[in-house]
Amino acid sequence: MTEQQSPSLSEIIDMQIRTTGPMSVATYMGLCLTHPTKGYYKTDDPLGAAGDFVTAPEISQMFGELIGFFFVNLWQQMGSPKEFTLLELGPGRGTLMADILRVACRAEGFRDGLDLRLFETNPALIAEQNARLEPYGAKWIDGFDKVGPGPLLVIANEFFDALPIRQFVRDTDGWHERMIGTNNGRRVFGLNPTPIPASAMPEILADAEINAVLEVGLASDEVMNRLASTISTQGGAILAIDYGYARTQTGETLQGVRRHQFADVLDAPGEVDLSAHVDFEALGTVAAKAGLAIQPLASQGQFLSRMGIKERTSALIAANPSSADDLAAARDRLIGPDQMGTLFKAFCAASPGLQPPGFE
């Protein structure tokens, strides 16, 4: 059977449901986003005005430059090691890392010790990353254990929100996992008839209302555990910037986006970006168990302001006065409370003793 004749992802998912029964939200998200040949992140470039969404690095170079200063600061705190790994999870077009390294490699010795690793699965994006980052000798990895023996510095911008989640719904007889099945030829949500034992649910949910929704990011926890375990023995830090909430809570955040508009998560599998808000408390709990120190969660606006985005904007305006309005607009979009400044959070887990800049 040729690729043109092969079943669509919709047909593959519906066939699996007919064969094995309803699937979890996590299984559905995994198929939609990372199916080997038809998943959303396995096909075209989804970024930019022509894609489905725009990320902070595409808005302004200042975002990456300030993160470059962040990592240079940590590298120097660690004694400027002559061998270390800088790893980006989901590097997009390579724009963020290019901006980071343009600044970071000005620090004497940084580039000499740099082992650049990129975790990416999209062939189209890998090609763009290579075009931007080839001078730095980037290596692409498919596992979080494939890093060098030195300290590990990790940047994850809008990565954890795209990892599959499970959803649980409170009913009169307890919590049930939300499943996806079919009805009259359409995909629909339903509940697993078997309730989850109350002892298996967080105590804070004991008084949750009927129909409350709990989202659990087991995939995010596993990624954090692997990275934190490596950092706990080799030294380093992970910086994650994403939209999410500071404390584990109920509420449905699973959403679909297509062409910069919200879309039904059950329609057009593989053609819609699926994401959910990140539970930063859960990530912090995992990292702390591995022995890392968790910094107080900051909003993106707070983090970038503490890192000097206002001063950087002024410097760029002085050098490019004709671009003053565009630079100010980009700054405001990144840190404005009514734009990305409050919705997005900055999370950092680091080796004990390090003092990551940008966090109180």
GROMACS .gro file of C-alpha atoms in nm:
model
  360
    1MET     CA    1   0.000   0.000   0.000
    2THR     CA    2   0.145   0.339  -0.096
    3GLU     CA    3   0.151   0.643   0.133
    4GLN     CA    4  -0.132   0.798  -0.070
    5GLN     CA    5  -0.343   0.485  -0.018
    6SER     CA    6  -0.260   0.441   0.349
    7PRO     CA    7  -0.533   0.518   0.604
    8SER     CA    8  -0.554   0.865   0.753
    9LEU     CA    9  -0.476   0.923   1.120
   10SER     CA   10  -0.850   0.963   1.183
   11GLU     CA   11  -0.909   0.619   1.033
   12ILE     CA   12  -0.620   0.469   1.230
   13ILE     CA   13  -0.756   0.606   1.558
   14ASP     CA   14  -1.114   0.500   1.487
   15MET     CA   15  -0.994   0.153   1.386
   16GLN     CA   16  -0.802   0.120   1.712
   17ILE     CA   17  -1.110   0.223   1.911
   18ARG     CA   18  -1.326  -0.032   1.729
   19THR     CA   19  -1.065  -0.302   1.789
   20THR     CA   20  -0.957  -0.242   2.148
   21GLY     CA   21  -1.223  -0.010   2.288
   22PRO     CA   22  -1.213   0.353   2.403
   23MET     CA   23  -0.865   0.505   2.450
   24SER     CA   24  -0.736   0.740   2.716
   25VAL     CA   25  -0.685   1.109   2.644
   26ALA     CA   26  -0.310   1.049   2.679
   27THR     CA   27  -0.311   0.776   2.414
   28TYR     CA   28  -0.514   0.997   2.182
   29MET     CA   29  -0.281   1.294   2.230
   30GLY     CA   30   0.021   1.074   2.172
   31LEU     CA   31  -0.116   0.948   1.842
   32CYS     CA   32  -0.227   1.294   1.727
   33LEU     CA   33   0.104   1.461   1.804
   34THR     CA   34   0.372   1.196   1.750
   35HIS     CA   35   0.237   0.919   1.526
   36PRO     CA   36   0.550   0.806   1.334
   37THR     CA   37   0.429   0.931   0.995
   38LYS     CA   38   0.105   1.126   1.045
   39GLY     CA   39   0.148   1.298   1.382
   40TYR     CA   40   0.126   1.675   1.411
   41TYR     CA   41   0.491   1.711   1.513
   42LYS     CA   42   0.609   1.471   1.244
   43THR     CA   43   0.490   1.665   0.940
   44ASP     CA   44   0.508   2.036   0.849
   45ASP     CA   45   0.654   2.334   1.031
   46PRO     CA   46   0.370   2.452   1.264
   47LEU     CA   47   0.535   2.778   1.372
   48GLY     CA   48   0.492   3.138   1.267
   49ALA     CA   49   0.223   3.342   1.097
   50ALA     CA   50   0.178   3.078   0.828
   51GLY     CA   51   0.155   2.798   1.086
   52ASP     CA   52  -0.069   2.738   1.386
   53PHE     CA   53   0.101   2.938   1.662
   54VAL     CA   54   0.382   3.182   1.740
   55THR     CA   55   0.628   3.127   2.025
   56ALA     CA   56   0.827   3.385   2.224
   57PRO     CA   57   1.156   3.337   2.033
   58GLU     CA   58   0.975   3.422   1.710
   59ILE     CA   59   0.845   3.746   1.865
   60SER     CA   60   1.180   3.893   1.964
   61GLN     CA   61   1.550   3.809   1.982
   62MET     CA   62   1.551   3.955   2.334
   63PHE     CA   63   1.381   3.644   2.473
   64GLY     CA   64   1.667   3.416   2.370
   65GLU     CA   65   1.938   3.667   2.448
   66LEU     CA   66   1.828   3.697   2.809
   67ILE     CA   67   1.815   3.319   2.843
   68GLY     CA   68   2.168   3.318   2.704
   69PHE     CA   69   2.274   3.545   2.991
   70PHE     CA   70   2.089   3.312   3.229
   71PHE     CA   71   2.291   3.009   3.122
   72VAL     CA   72   2.623   3.193   3.114
   73ASN     CA   73   2.558   3.302   3.471
   74LEU     CA   74   2.493   2.943   3.583
   75TRP     CA   75   2.792   2.813   3.388
   76GLN     CA   76   3.016   3.064   3.561
   77GLN     CA   77   2.866   2.976   3.901
   78MET     CA   78   2.966   2.615   3.833
   79GLY     CA   79   3.326   2.724   3.777
   80SER     CA   80   3.310   2.754   3.396
   81PRO     CA   81   3.339   2.377   3.334
   82LYS     CA   82   3.547   2.283   3.030
   83GLU     CA   83   3.288   2.022   2.931
   84PHE     CA   84   2.912   2.061   2.964
   85THR     CA   85   2.591   1.983   2.772
   86LEU     CA   86   2.335   2.243   2.669
   87LEU     CA   87   2.014   2.063   2.577
   88GLU     CA   88   1.700   2.211   2.425
   89LEU     CA   89   1.373   2.021   2.430
   90GLY     CA   90   1.158   2.091   2.125
   91PRO     CA   91   1.387   2.352   1.961
   92GLY     CA   92   1.135   2.475   1.701
   93ARG     CA   93   1.319   2.639   1.414
   94GLY     CA   94   1.638   2.679   1.616
   95THR     CA   95   1.565   3.047   1.665
   96LEU     CA   96   1.579   3.037   2.045
   97MET     CA   97   1.905   2.843   2.060
   98ALA     CA   98   2.066   3.066   1.797
   99ASP     CA   99   1.979   3.372   2.007
  100ILE     CA  100   2.102   3.201   2.326
  101LEU     CA  101   2.437   3.107   2.174
  102ARG     CA  102   2.494   3.441   2.006
  103VAL     CA  103   2.511   3.588   2.357
  104ALA     CA  104   2.648   3.296   2.557
  105CYS     CA  105   2.942   3.224   2.329
  106ARG     CA  106   3.079   3.571   2.398
  107ALA     CA  107   3.180   3.440   2.741
  108GLU     CA  108   3.537   3.314   2.722
  109GLY     CA  109   3.547   2.934   2.729
  110PHE     CA  110   3.172   2.877   2.688
  111ARG     CA  111   3.183   2.769   2.326
  112ASP     CA  112   3.497   2.559   2.377
  113GLY     CA  113   3.324   2.347   2.640
  114LEU     CA  114   2.983   2.337   2.469
  115ASP     CA  115   2.824   2.006   2.375
  116LEU     CA  116   2.499   2.112   2.207
  117ARG     CA  117   2.216   1.857   2.203
  118LEU     CA  118   1.866   1.899   2.058
  119PHE     CA  119   1.564   1.681   2.129
  120GLU     CA  120   1.346   1.700   1.819
  121THR     CA  121   1.133   1.461   1.613
  122ASN     CA  122   1.004   1.680   1.327
  123PRO     CA  123   1.216   1.634   1.010
  124ALA     CA  124   1.116   1.974   0.869
  125LEU     CA  125   1.217   2.151   1.189
  126ILE     CA  126   1.541   1.953   1.219
  127ALA     CA  127   1.642   2.087   0.878
  128GLU     CA  128   1.574   2.445   0.991
  129GLN     CA  129   1.759   2.389   1.318
  130ASN     CA  130   2.059   2.253   1.132
  131ALA     CA  131   2.068   2.555   0.902
  132ARG     CA  132   2.086   2.790   1.200
  133LEU     CA  133   2.298   2.586   1.438
  134GLU     CA  134   2.541   2.395   1.217
  135PRO     CA  135   2.840   2.611   1.326
  136TYR     CA  136   2.793   2.490   1.684
  137GLY     CA  137   2.817   2.120   1.604
  138ALA     CA  138   2.466   2.036   1.720
  139LYS     CA  139   2.369   1.673   1.780
  140TRP     CA  140   2.009   1.550   1.768
  141ILE     CA  141   1.900   1.297   2.026
  142ASP     CA  142   1.591   1.082   2.076
  143GLY     CA  143   1.643   1.002   2.443
  144PHE     CA  144   1.703   1.209   2.754
  145ASP     CA  145   1.991   0.989   2.866
  146LYS     CA  146   2.198   1.074   2.558
  147VAL     CA  147   2.400   1.358   2.702
  148GLY     CA  148   2.765   1.404   2.790
  149PRO     CA  149   2.922   1.333   3.131
  150GLY     CA  150   2.961   1.699   3.234
  151PRO     CA  151   2.703   1.936   3.386
  152LEU     CA  152   2.368   1.949   3.206
  153LEU     CA  153   2.188   2.275   3.130
  154VAL     CA  154   1.837   2.234   2.985
  155ILE     CA  155   1.600   2.480   2.822
  156ALA     CA  156   1.239   2.377   2.753
  157ASN     CA  157   1.027   2.654   2.604
  158GLU     CA  158   0.667   2.548   2.536
  159PHE     CA  159   0.765   2.182   2.554
  160PHE     CA  160   0.587   2.033   2.854
  161ASP     CA  161   0.246   2.167   2.744
  162ALA     CA  162   0.257   1.938   2.440
  163LEU     CA  163   0.316   1.615   2.634
  164PRO     CA  164   0.015   1.383   2.672
  165ILE     CA  165  -0.206   1.412   2.979
  166ARG     CA  166  -0.463   1.186   3.138
  167GLN     CA  167  -0.796   1.334   3.250
  168PHE     CA  168  -1.010   1.221   3.542
  169VAL     CA  169  -1.366   1.339   3.611
  170ARG     CA  170  -1.541   1.341   3.950
  171ASP     CA  171  -1.873   1.157   3.944
  172THR     CA  172  -2.118   1.068   4.218
  173ASP     CA  173  -1.934   0.741   4.292
  174GLY     CA  174  -1.579   0.879   4.266
  175TRP     CA  175  -1.326   0.967   3.999
  176HIS     CA  176  -1.335   0.808   3.653
  177GLU     CA  177  -1.080   0.837   3.376
  178ARG     CA  178  -1.205   1.024   3.071
  179MET     CA  179  -1.185   0.817   2.756
  180ILE     CA  180  -1.238   0.876   2.385
  181GLY     CA  181  -1.468   0.646   2.193
  182THR     CA  182  -1.704   0.669   1.896
  183ASN     CA  183  -2.078   0.720   1.867
  184ASN     CA  184  -2.264   0.720   1.535
  185GLY     CA  185  -1.936   0.746   1.350
  186ARG     CA  186  -1.802   1.044   1.551
  187ARG     CA  187  -1.535   1.056   1.819
  188VAL     CA  188  -1.679   1.148   2.159
  189PHE     CA  189  -1.570   1.176   2.521
  190GLY     CA  190  -1.692   0.929   2.779
  191LEU     CA  191  -1.592   0.789   3.118
  192ASN     CA  192  -1.434   0.460   3.214
  193PRO     CA  193  -1.710   0.286   3.414
  194THR     CA  194  -1.467   0.169   3.684
  195PRO     CA  195  -1.405   0.438   3.949
  196ILE     CA  196  -1.055   0.522   4.072
  197PRO     CA  197  -1.006   0.440   4.443
  198ALA     CA  198  -1.020   0.759   4.652
  199SER     CA  199  -0.686   0.661   4.809
  200ALA     CA  200  -0.520   0.696   4.469
  201MET     CA  201  -0.625   1.060   4.428
  202PRO     CA  202  -0.453   1.363   4.587
  203GLU     CA  203  -0.598   1.456   4.929
  204ILE     CA  204  -0.661   1.813   4.815
  205LEU     CA  205  -0.928   1.678   4.580
  206ALA     CA  206  -1.135   1.515   4.853
  207ASP     CA  207  -1.395   1.794   4.839
  208ALA     CA  208  -1.391   1.839   4.461
  209GLU     CA  209  -1.730   1.910   4.305
  210ILE     CA  210  -1.916   1.669   4.077
  211ASN     CA  211  -1.788   1.699   3.716
  212ALA     CA  212  -1.457   1.848   3.832
  213VAL     CA  213  -1.171   1.757   3.596
  214LEU     CA  214  -0.819   1.662   3.705
  215GLU     CA  215  -0.539   1.654   3.448
  216VAL     CA  216  -0.232   1.444   3.522
  217GLY     CA  217   0.087   1.479   3.320
  218LEU     CA  218   0.257   1.144   3.371
  219ALA     CA  219   0.468   1.197   3.058
  220SER     CA  220   0.588   1.535   3.189
  221ASP     CA  221   0.674   1.379   3.524
  222GLU     CA  222   0.877   1.106   3.353
  223VAL     CA  223   1.073   1.356   3.143
  224MET     CA  224   1.145   1.568   3.449
  225ASN     CA  225   1.250   1.265   3.649
  226ARG     CA  226   1.503   1.157   3.387
  227LEU     CA  227   1.650   1.504   3.348
  228ALA     CA  228   1.656   1.577   3.722
  229SER     CA  229   1.822   1.243   3.796
  230THR     CA  230   2.101   1.325   3.551
  231ILE     CA  231   2.144   1.676   3.687
  232SER     CA  232   2.150   1.549   4.046
  233THR     CA  233   2.463   1.345   3.969
  234GLN     CA  234   2.631   1.563   3.705
  235GLY     CA  235   2.526   1.912   3.814
  236GLY     CA  236   2.332   2.174   3.621
  237ALA     CA  237   1.980   2.310   3.592
  238ILE     CA  238   1.662   2.300   3.388
  239LEU     CA  239   1.471   2.612   3.285
  240ALA     CA  240   1.115   2.553   3.162
  241ILE     CA  241   0.894   2.833   3.032
  242ASP     CA  242   0.535   2.744   2.957
  243TYR     CA  243   0.176   2.829   3.033
  244GLY     CA  244   0.047   2.656   3.342
  245TYR     CA  245  -0.044   2.686   3.708
  246ALA     CA  246   0.159   2.702   4.026
  247ARG     CA  247  -0.043   2.450   4.231
  248THR     CA  248  -0.212   2.123   4.140
  249GLN     CA  249  -0.577   2.204   4.081
  250THR     CA  250  -0.888   2.091   3.902
  251GLY     CA  251  -1.001   2.241   3.573
  252GLU     CA  252  -0.993   2.137   3.210
  253THR     CA  253  -0.721   2.303   3.001
  254LEU     CA  254  -0.682   2.062   2.708
  255GLN     CA  255  -0.715   2.266   2.390
  256GLY     CA  256  -0.668   2.247   2.016
  257VAL     CA  257  -0.524   2.523   1.797
  258ARG     CA  258  -0.519   2.544   1.420
  259ARG     CA  259  -0.421   2.848   1.213
  260HIS     CA  260  -0.409   3.062   1.529
  261GLN     CA  261  -0.770   2.974   1.616
  262PHE     CA  262  -0.910   2.734   1.875
  263ALA     CA  263  -1.022   2.404   1.725
  264ASP     CA  264  -1.211   2.096   1.844
  265VAL     CA  265  -0.955   1.854   1.993
  266LEU     CA  266  -1.143   1.555   1.848
  267ASP     CA  267  -1.149   1.683   1.490
  268ALA     CA  268  -0.876   1.636   1.229
  269PRO     CA  269  -0.621   1.432   1.429
  270GLY     CA  270  -0.267   1.518   1.325
  271GLU     CA  271  -0.371   1.855   1.183
  272VAL     CA  272  -0.448   2.032   1.513
  273ASP     CA  273  -0.198   2.129   1.781
  274LEU     CA  274  -0.304   1.980   2.115
  275SER     CA  275  -0.176   2.113   2.446
  276ALA     CA  276  -0.266   2.150   2.813
  277HIS     CA  277  -0.151   2.375   3.095
  278VAL     CA  278   0.151   2.253   3.287
  279ASP     CA  279   0.125   2.154   3.653
  280PHE     CA  280   0.445   2.317   3.781
  281GLU     CA  281   0.388   2.193   4.135
  282ALA     CA  282   0.395   1.835   4.009
  283LEU     CA  283   0.714   1.900   3.810
  284GLY     CA  284   0.875   2.058   4.115
  285THR     CA  285   0.782   1.762   4.334
  286VAL     CA  286   0.950   1.522   4.091
  287ALA     CA  287   1.265   1.737   4.062
  288ALA     CA  288   1.288   1.783   4.439
  289LYS     CA  289   1.267   1.406   4.496
  290ALA     CA  290   1.568   1.373   4.266
  291GLY     CA  291   1.760   1.613   4.489
  292LEU     CA  292   1.731   1.942   4.300
  293ALA     CA  293   1.651   2.282   4.449
  294ILE     CA  294   1.327   2.434   4.317
  295GLN     CA  295   1.320   2.808   4.263
  296PRO     CA  296   1.007   3.013   4.343
  297LEU     CA  297   0.789   3.007   4.032
  298ALA     CA  298   0.799   3.335   3.840
  299SER     CA  299   0.574   3.470   3.570
  300GLN     CA  300   0.741   3.516   3.232
  301GLY     CA  301   0.705   3.890   3.280
  302GLN     CA  302   0.881   3.878   3.617
  303PHE     CA  303   1.160   3.654   3.490
  304LEU     CA  304   1.236   3.858   3.180
  305SER     CA  305   1.214   4.186   3.373
  306ARG     CA  306   1.459   4.061   3.634
  307MET     CA  307   1.689   3.946   3.354
  308GLY     CA  308   1.689   4.299   3.211
  309ILE     CA  309   1.448   4.302   2.918
  310LYS     CA  310   1.360   4.667   2.970
  311GLU     CA  311   1.725   4.769   2.965
  312ARG     CA  312   1.790   4.547   2.663
  313THR     CA  313   1.497   4.705   2.480
  314SER     CA  314   1.635   5.053   2.548
  315ALA     CA  315   1.978   4.950   2.417
  316LEU     CA  316   1.831   4.805   2.097
  317ILE     CA  317   1.616   5.115   2.044
  318ALA     CA  318   1.924   5.336   2.085
  319ALA     CA  319   2.101   5.132   1.819
  320ASN     CA  320   1.794   5.105   1.592
  321PRO     CA  321   1.576   5.412   1.651
  322SER     CA  322   1.367   5.344   1.340
  323SER     CA  323   1.254   5.016   1.501
  324ALA     CA  324   1.159   5.169   1.836
  325ASP     CA  325   0.786   5.100   1.806
  326ASP     CA  326   0.836   4.737   1.697
  327LEU     CA  327   1.087   4.670   1.975
  328ALA     CA  328   0.861   4.821   2.241
  329ALA     CA  329   0.564   4.623   2.109
  330ALA     CA  330   0.764   4.299   2.123
  331ARG     CA  331   0.876   4.373   2.479
  332ASP     CA  332   0.518   4.444   2.585
  333ARG     CA  333   0.393   4.127   2.422
  334LEU     CA  334   0.648   3.920   2.612
  335ILE     CA  335   0.599   4.076   2.956
  336GLY     CA  336   0.259   4.248   2.946
  337PRO     CA  337   0.015   4.102   3.204
  338ASP     CA  338  -0.263   4.106   2.944
  339GLN     CA  339  -0.046   3.923   2.687
  340MET     CA  340   0.220   3.658   2.760
  341GLY     CA  341   0.364   3.806   3.077
  342THR     CA  342   0.128   3.647   3.330
  343LEU     CA  343  -0.007   3.341   3.147
  344PHE     CA  344   0.341   3.198   3.092
  345LYS     CA  345   0.552   3.090   3.388
  346ALA     CA  346   0.925   3.038   3.435
  347PHE     CA  347   1.025   2.727   3.632
  348CYS     CA  348   1.377   2.637   3.739
  349ALA     CA  349   1.520   2.333   3.917
  350ALA     CA  350   1.893   2.342   3.981
  351SER     CA  351   2.175   2.175   4.167
  352PRO     CA  352   2.178   2.279   4.533
  353GLY     CA  353   2.405   2.578   4.585
  354LEU     CA  354   2.338   2.741   4.250
  355GLN     CA  355   2.153   3.072   4.247
  356PRO     CA  356   1.968   3.096   3.913
  357PRO     CA  357   1.920   3.459   3.808
  358GLY     CA  358   1.569   3.585   3.741
  359PHE     CA  359   1.421   3.406   4.042
  360GLU     CA  360   1.371   3.545   4.392
   0.00000   0.00000   0.00000
